[in-house]
Every structure is written in C-alpha cells, then in structure tokens.
Short mmCIF file of N, CA, C and O in Angstrom, two decimals:
data_model
loop_
_atom_site.label_atom_id
_atom_site.label_comp_id
_atom_site.label_asym_id
_atom_site.label_seq_id
_atom_site.Cartn_x
_atom_site.Cartn_y
_atom_site.Cartn_z
N MET A 1 -26.20 -24.65 25.41
CA MET A 1 -24.96 -23.86 25.62
C MET A 1 -24.81 -23.61 27.07
O MET A 1 -25.66 -23.06 27.74
N ASP A 2 -23.68 -23.87 27.70
CA ASP A 2 -23.58 -23.60 29.06
C ASP A 2 -23.05 -22.17 29.31
O ASP A 2 -22.77 -21.44 28.37
N LEU A 3 -23.00 -21.77 30.53
CA LEU A 3 -22.74 -20.46 30.98
C LEU A 3 -21.27 -20.05 30.63
O LEU A 3 -21.05 -18.96 30.28
N PHE A 4 -20.36 -21.02 30.75
CA PHE A 4 -18.98 -20.68 30.42
C PHE A 4 -18.73 -20.36 28.95
O PHE A 4 -18.10 -19.36 28.61
N THR A 5 -19.37 -21.05 28.05
CA THR A 5 -19.28 -20.79 26.62
C THR A 5 -19.94 -19.42 26.29
O THR A 5 -19.35 -18.65 25.55
N LEU A 6 -21.05 -19.15 26.89
CA LEU A 6 -21.68 -17.87 26.69
C LEU A 6 -20.83 -16.72 27.21
O LEU A 6 -20.69 -15.72 26.56
N GLY A 7 -20.16 -16.97 28.34
CA GLY A 7 -19.26 -15.97 28.85
C GLY A 7 -18.12 -15.68 27.92
O GLY A 7 -17.67 -14.50 27.72
N LEU A 8 -17.46 -16.71 27.37
CA LEU A 8 -16.35 -16.57 26.36
C LEU A 8 -16.84 -15.74 25.19
O LEU A 8 -16.08 -14.94 24.67
N ILE A 9 -18.01 -16.09 24.70
CA ILE A 9 -18.52 -15.38 23.49
C ILE A 9 -18.67 -13.91 23.80
O ILE A 9 -18.30 -13.05 22.94
N VAL A 10 -19.28 -13.51 24.94
CA VAL A 10 -19.45 -12.19 25.30
C VAL A 10 -18.08 -11.46 25.50
O VAL A 10 -17.96 -10.34 25.01
N VAL A 11 -17.17 -12.05 26.18
CA VAL A 11 -15.87 -11.39 26.40
C VAL A 11 -15.15 -11.23 25.11
O VAL A 11 -14.56 -10.21 24.83
N GLY A 12 -15.21 -12.17 24.30
CA GLY A 12 -14.56 -12.10 22.92
C GLY A 12 -15.18 -11.03 22.06
O GLY A 12 -14.47 -10.22 21.45
N SER A 13 -16.44 -10.84 22.10
CA SER A 13 -17.16 -9.82 21.36
C SER A 13 -16.85 -8.48 21.85
O SER A 13 -16.52 -7.50 21.02
N ILE A 14 -16.75 -8.32 23.14
CA ILE A 14 -16.37 -6.98 23.68
C ILE A 14 -14.92 -6.64 23.40
O ILE A 14 -14.57 -5.53 23.08
N ALA A 15 -14.05 -7.72 23.38
CA ALA A 15 -12.60 -7.47 23.04
C ALA A 15 -12.44 -6.99 21.64
O ALA A 15 -11.72 -6.06 21.32
N VAL A 16 -13.14 -7.66 20.67
CA VAL A 16 -13.07 -7.27 19.26
C VAL A 16 -13.62 -5.93 19.05
O VAL A 16 -13.00 -5.06 18.35
N ALA A 17 -14.78 -5.59 19.66
CA ALA A 17 -15.32 -4.28 19.47
C ALA A 17 -14.43 -3.16 20.09
O ALA A 17 -14.23 -2.17 19.47
N GLY A 18 -13.80 -3.53 21.19
CA GLY A 18 -12.89 -2.56 21.87
C GLY A 18 -11.66 -2.29 21.01
O GLY A 18 -11.22 -1.18 20.89
N HIS A 19 -11.15 -3.26 20.37
CA HIS A 19 -9.99 -3.20 19.53
C HIS A 19 -10.39 -2.24 18.36
O HIS A 19 -9.57 -1.27 18.12
N TYR A 20 -11.48 -2.39 17.71
CA TYR A 20 -11.79 -1.58 16.49
C TYR A 20 -12.12 -0.13 17.01
O TYR A 20 -11.82 0.84 16.32
N ILE A 21 -12.76 0.07 18.20
CA ILE A 21 -12.97 1.38 18.65
C ILE A 21 -11.70 2.12 18.98
O ILE A 21 -11.49 3.32 18.57
N LEU A 22 -10.68 1.43 19.63
CA LEU A 22 -9.39 2.09 19.85
C LEU A 22 -8.63 2.37 18.60
O LEU A 22 -8.01 3.51 18.49
N GLU A 23 -8.69 1.56 17.56
CA GLU A 23 -8.04 1.75 16.33
C GLU A 23 -8.62 3.05 15.64
O GLU A 23 -7.96 3.84 15.06
N SER A 24 -9.99 3.08 15.65
CA SER A 24 -10.61 4.23 15.08
C SER A 24 -10.24 5.60 15.83
O SER A 24 -10.10 6.60 15.15
N ILE A 25 -10.09 5.56 17.13
CA ILE A 25 -9.68 6.70 17.87
C ILE A 25 -8.22 7.11 17.50
O ILE A 25 -7.90 8.22 17.37
N LYS A 26 -7.40 6.10 17.37
CA LYS A 26 -5.98 6.33 17.03
C LYS A 26 -5.89 7.04 15.58
O LYS A 26 -5.08 7.96 15.46
N ILE A 27 -6.69 6.62 14.69
CA ILE A 27 -6.69 7.21 13.30
C ILE A 27 -7.26 8.59 13.35
O ILE A 27 -6.70 9.57 12.75
N LYS A 28 -8.30 8.89 14.11
CA LYS A 28 -8.97 10.18 14.21
C LYS A 28 -7.94 11.22 14.82
O LYS A 28 -7.88 12.37 14.46
N ASN A 29 -7.19 10.71 15.84
CA ASN A 29 -6.27 11.63 16.54
C ASN A 29 -4.92 11.73 15.79
O ASN A 29 -4.10 12.53 16.21
N GLY A 30 -4.79 11.03 14.79
CA GLY A 30 -3.52 11.06 14.02
C GLY A 30 -2.40 10.29 14.62
O GLY A 30 -1.23 10.43 14.25
N ASN A 31 -2.65 9.44 15.57
CA ASN A 31 -1.57 8.72 16.27
C ASN A 31 -1.34 7.33 15.50
O ASN A 31 -1.41 6.30 16.06
N ILE A 32 -1.13 7.42 14.18
CA ILE A 32 -0.87 6.21 13.46
C ILE A 32 0.33 6.42 12.46
O ILE A 32 0.51 7.52 12.01
N VAL A 33 1.08 5.46 12.35
CA VAL A 33 2.34 5.57 11.45
C VAL A 33 1.83 5.63 10.07
O VAL A 33 0.89 4.96 9.66
N ARG A 34 2.49 6.47 9.26
CA ARG A 34 1.94 6.76 7.87
C ARG A 34 1.95 5.49 7.07
O ARG A 34 0.93 5.36 6.27
N SER A 35 2.84 4.57 7.16
CA SER A 35 2.76 3.35 6.43
C SER A 35 1.58 2.52 6.74
O SER A 35 1.04 1.72 5.95
N GLU A 36 1.03 2.58 7.98
CA GLU A 36 -0.11 1.80 8.37
C GLU A 36 -1.39 2.43 7.78
O GLU A 36 -2.40 1.76 7.55
N GLY A 37 -1.33 3.70 7.46
CA GLY A 37 -2.47 4.38 6.97
C GLY A 37 -2.44 4.65 5.49
O GLY A 37 -3.23 5.37 5.01
N TYR A 38 -1.62 3.87 4.73
CA TYR A 38 -1.66 4.13 3.26
C TYR A 38 -2.89 3.72 2.58
O TYR A 38 -3.44 2.62 2.85
N SER A 39 -3.50 4.61 1.74
CA SER A 39 -4.71 4.26 1.12
C SER A 39 -4.65 4.77 -0.32
O SER A 39 -5.63 5.27 -0.86
N GLY A 40 -3.51 4.58 -0.99
CA GLY A 40 -3.28 5.09 -2.29
C GLY A 40 -3.47 4.12 -3.46
O GLY A 40 -3.19 4.32 -4.55
N GLY A 41 -4.06 2.99 -3.11
CA GLY A 41 -4.31 1.95 -4.17
C GLY A 41 -3.18 0.95 -4.33
O GLY A 41 -2.42 0.72 -3.44
N LEU A 42 -3.09 0.42 -5.50
CA LEU A 42 -2.16 -0.63 -5.84
C LEU A 42 -0.72 -0.15 -5.80
O LEU A 42 -0.37 0.89 -6.44
N LEU A 43 0.15 -0.87 -5.22
CA LEU A 43 1.63 -0.56 -5.25
C LEU A 43 2.29 -1.63 -6.12
O LEU A 43 1.94 -2.78 -6.01
N VAL A 44 3.27 -1.24 -6.91
CA VAL A 44 4.02 -2.10 -7.79
C VAL A 44 5.54 -1.96 -7.43
O VAL A 44 6.03 -0.88 -7.33
N SER A 45 6.11 -3.13 -7.15
CA SER A 45 7.54 -3.17 -6.86
C SER A 45 8.33 -2.93 -8.08
O SER A 45 7.87 -3.14 -9.25
N LYS A 46 9.67 -2.64 -7.99
CA LYS A 46 10.52 -2.41 -9.17
C LYS A 46 10.55 -3.71 -9.99
O LYS A 46 10.62 -3.73 -11.19
N GLU A 47 10.59 -4.90 -9.28
CA GLU A 47 10.66 -6.16 -10.00
C GLU A 47 9.46 -6.50 -10.73
O GLU A 47 9.50 -7.21 -11.73
N GLU A 48 8.29 -5.81 -10.43
CA GLU A 48 7.01 -6.14 -11.08
C GLU A 48 6.67 -5.07 -12.17
O GLU A 48 5.70 -5.16 -12.86
N LEU A 49 7.55 -4.03 -12.27
CA LEU A 49 7.24 -2.91 -13.19
C LEU A 49 7.17 -3.52 -14.67
O LEU A 49 6.25 -2.98 -15.41
N ASN A 50 8.07 -4.37 -15.09
CA ASN A 50 8.02 -4.79 -16.48
C ASN A 50 6.66 -5.49 -16.76
O ASN A 50 6.13 -5.24 -17.79
N SER A 51 6.06 -6.24 -15.85
CA SER A 51 4.78 -6.90 -16.12
C SER A 51 3.68 -5.86 -16.07
O SER A 51 2.78 -5.89 -16.86
N PHE A 52 3.80 -4.92 -15.14
CA PHE A 52 2.73 -3.89 -15.01
C PHE A 52 2.76 -2.98 -16.27
O PHE A 52 1.61 -2.58 -16.80
N LEU A 53 3.92 -2.68 -16.77
CA LEU A 53 4.03 -1.70 -17.92
C LEU A 53 3.91 -2.41 -19.21
O LEU A 53 3.66 -1.75 -20.29
N GLY A 54 4.10 -3.74 -19.18
CA GLY A 54 4.18 -4.47 -20.49
C GLY A 54 5.38 -4.24 -21.26
O GLY A 54 5.36 -4.21 -22.49
N ILE A 55 6.49 -4.06 -20.60
CA ILE A 55 7.77 -3.82 -21.30
C ILE A 55 8.80 -4.90 -20.90
O ILE A 55 8.50 -5.71 -19.98
N ARG A 56 9.89 -5.01 -21.60
CA ARG A 56 10.93 -5.99 -21.20
C ARG A 56 11.64 -5.60 -19.95
O ARG A 56 11.70 -4.44 -19.58
N GLU A 57 12.11 -6.60 -19.30
CA GLU A 57 12.79 -6.36 -18.02
C GLU A 57 13.97 -5.39 -18.10
O GLU A 57 14.22 -4.53 -17.19
N LYS A 58 14.69 -5.43 -19.19
CA LYS A 58 15.85 -4.64 -19.42
C LYS A 58 15.42 -3.15 -19.72
O LYS A 58 16.26 -2.22 -19.53
N ASP A 59 14.26 -2.92 -20.08
CA ASP A 59 13.78 -1.57 -20.38
C ASP A 59 13.17 -0.82 -19.15
O ASP A 59 12.92 0.36 -19.26
N VAL A 60 13.11 -1.47 -18.02
CA VAL A 60 12.59 -0.90 -16.82
C VAL A 60 13.45 0.24 -16.34
O VAL A 60 13.03 1.34 -16.00
N GLN A 61 14.74 0.03 -16.39
CA GLN A 61 15.69 1.09 -15.95
C GLN A 61 15.68 2.30 -16.85
O GLN A 61 15.66 3.41 -16.38
N ASP A 62 15.41 2.11 -18.16
CA ASP A 62 15.28 3.27 -19.06
C ASP A 62 13.95 4.11 -18.63
O ASP A 62 13.93 5.26 -18.70
N PHE A 63 12.91 3.38 -18.33
CA PHE A 63 11.68 3.92 -17.91
C PHE A 63 11.93 4.72 -16.71
O PHE A 63 11.49 5.90 -16.54
N LEU A 64 12.59 4.20 -15.65
CA LEU A 64 12.86 4.86 -14.40
C LEU A 64 13.79 6.15 -14.69
O LEU A 64 13.60 7.10 -14.05
N ASP A 65 14.75 5.97 -15.53
CA ASP A 65 15.63 7.09 -15.86
C ASP A 65 14.79 8.25 -16.47
O ASP A 65 15.06 9.42 -16.21
N GLN A 66 13.85 7.89 -17.33
CA GLN A 66 13.12 8.91 -18.04
C GLN A 66 12.09 9.55 -17.13
O GLN A 66 11.82 10.80 -17.11
N PHE A 67 11.35 8.74 -16.28
CA PHE A 67 10.17 9.25 -15.49
C PHE A 67 10.39 9.20 -13.98
O PHE A 67 9.53 9.53 -13.32
N GLY A 68 11.58 8.69 -13.59
CA GLY A 68 11.73 8.48 -12.19
C GLY A 68 11.58 9.65 -11.24
O GLY A 68 11.07 9.50 -10.11
N LYS A 69 11.87 10.84 -11.71
CA LYS A 69 11.68 11.99 -10.86
C LYS A 69 10.27 12.40 -10.70
O LYS A 69 9.85 13.07 -9.78
N GLN A 70 9.41 11.96 -11.61
CA GLN A 70 7.96 12.28 -11.52
C GLN A 70 7.17 11.27 -10.70
O GLN A 70 6.05 11.51 -10.38
N LEU A 71 7.79 10.09 -10.40
CA LEU A 71 7.07 9.02 -9.77
C LEU A 71 7.18 9.20 -8.29
O LEU A 71 8.21 9.60 -7.77
N THR A 72 6.17 8.82 -7.57
CA THR A 72 6.08 8.79 -6.13
C THR A 72 6.55 7.44 -5.62
O THR A 72 6.04 6.49 -6.00
N ILE A 73 7.59 7.51 -4.72
CA ILE A 73 8.10 6.28 -4.22
C ILE A 73 7.65 6.01 -2.84
O ILE A 73 7.62 6.87 -2.06
N HIS A 74 7.25 4.78 -2.57
CA HIS A 74 6.79 4.40 -1.21
C HIS A 74 7.76 3.24 -0.75
O HIS A 74 8.00 2.46 -1.52
N THR A 75 8.18 3.39 0.51
CA THR A 75 9.10 2.38 1.07
C THR A 75 8.41 1.76 2.30
O THR A 75 8.04 2.41 3.21
N PHE A 76 8.23 0.44 2.22
CA PHE A 76 7.72 -0.37 3.26
C PHE A 76 8.69 -1.54 3.60
O PHE A 76 9.10 -2.23 2.67
N ASN A 77 9.08 -1.68 4.88
CA ASN A 77 9.93 -2.69 5.26
C ASN A 77 11.20 -2.81 4.43
O ASN A 77 11.66 -3.91 4.02
N GLY A 78 11.69 -1.74 4.00
CA GLY A 78 12.96 -1.61 3.22
C GLY A 78 12.78 -2.00 1.75
O GLY A 78 13.82 -2.04 1.04
N ASN A 79 11.56 -2.14 1.29
CA ASN A 79 11.34 -2.36 -0.17
C ASN A 79 10.71 -1.24 -0.78
O ASN A 79 9.88 -0.48 -0.18
N THR A 80 11.03 -0.94 -2.07
CA THR A 80 10.62 0.26 -2.78
C THR A 80 9.41 -0.14 -3.72
O THR A 80 9.49 -1.12 -4.37
N TYR A 81 8.31 0.69 -3.57
CA TYR A 81 7.19 0.46 -4.35
C TYR A 81 6.82 1.76 -5.10
O TYR A 81 7.06 2.83 -4.59
N TYR A 82 6.11 1.57 -6.17
CA TYR A 82 5.58 2.81 -6.96
C TYR A 82 4.04 2.63 -7.00
O TYR A 82 3.51 1.58 -7.13
N SER A 83 3.38 3.77 -6.89
CA SER A 83 1.85 3.74 -6.91
C SER A 83 1.46 3.50 -8.35
O SER A 83 1.86 4.24 -9.31
N ALA A 84 0.53 2.60 -8.59
CA ALA A 84 0.12 2.26 -9.89
C ALA A 84 -0.71 3.47 -10.48
O ALA A 84 -0.55 3.72 -11.75
N ASP A 85 -1.52 4.15 -9.76
CA ASP A 85 -2.19 5.30 -10.21
C ASP A 85 -1.25 6.42 -10.58
O ASP A 85 -1.43 7.12 -11.59
N ASN A 86 -0.20 6.62 -9.83
CA ASN A 86 0.85 7.66 -10.15
C ASN A 86 1.56 7.28 -11.47
O ASN A 86 1.83 8.15 -12.26
N ILE A 87 1.92 5.97 -11.65
CA ILE A 87 2.54 5.59 -12.89
C ILE A 87 1.65 5.91 -14.03
O ILE A 87 2.03 6.43 -15.15
N ARG A 88 0.28 5.61 -13.94
CA ARG A 88 -0.59 5.85 -15.05
C ARG A 88 -0.70 7.39 -15.36
O ARG A 88 -0.74 7.82 -16.51
N GLU A 89 -0.72 8.24 -14.26
CA GLU A 89 -0.76 9.64 -14.46
C GLU A 89 0.41 10.19 -15.20
O GLU A 89 0.35 11.06 -16.07
N VAL A 90 1.54 9.73 -14.82
CA VAL A 90 2.89 10.20 -15.40
C VAL A 90 2.90 9.80 -16.95
O VAL A 90 3.25 10.60 -17.75
N ILE A 91 2.49 8.54 -17.19
CA ILE A 91 2.49 8.12 -18.62
C ILE A 91 1.50 8.90 -19.40
O ILE A 91 1.79 9.37 -20.49
N ASN A 92 0.32 9.10 -18.87
CA ASN A 92 -0.76 9.87 -19.61
C ASN A 92 -0.33 11.32 -19.80
O ASN A 92 -0.68 11.99 -20.82
N ALA A 93 0.33 11.87 -18.90
CA ALA A 93 0.83 13.33 -18.91
C ALA A 93 1.85 13.49 -19.96
O ALA A 93 2.16 14.60 -20.48
N ASN A 94 2.60 12.46 -20.24
CA ASN A 94 3.71 12.50 -21.15
C ASN A 94 3.50 11.95 -22.56
O ASN A 94 4.45 11.55 -23.23
N LYS A 95 2.30 11.73 -22.84
CA LYS A 95 1.90 11.12 -24.23
C LYS A 95 2.17 12.17 -25.23
O LYS A 95 1.99 13.33 -25.14
#
C-alpha cells in the first residue's frame, strides 16, 4: 500500500467520524428538524391502511371517520402517515 492510499483512508475515516460526532451534537442540542428525529416505529400511509388493518379498501374511510380523531397523524414530504403503534392502541382501547 502506498502512502497516497493510506492518506486517503485516514482522511476518509476522520471525515466519517467527524460527521457522526457533529450529528450527535446536533441531536443533543436539539438543533434537528422533528421529522428527521422521528423514532415512533412503523408508519402506515392511508393507501396501505386496508392491508395493515385487514379490511377492504372501501372500509378505510369508515375506519378513519370512526377513529380518526384518536389517531396521531404524521406528515413527511406532503404525505400523510399513521403510526402503527397508535393504530393498535386505538383499536385495543375501543374493543
């Protein structure tokens, strides 16, 4: 291995480590956009609700009419998603 290749490896390693250190500092200081810091588990889009719930596609709107006010809505890039954990909690609470 020549000196140039070794230098590239060292510089690349320092750059990657520096990136992760700066990101962790941003998170600790709270300087991160909320959507970047989402840690709530699986998100389900409205189009996927019928598969997730095991209901027909035309029954999704009835489900949203009945439980929509209890569901937590997340919006990323203009798309609406529902938290899978929140959906389970709402269904179990209303059994």
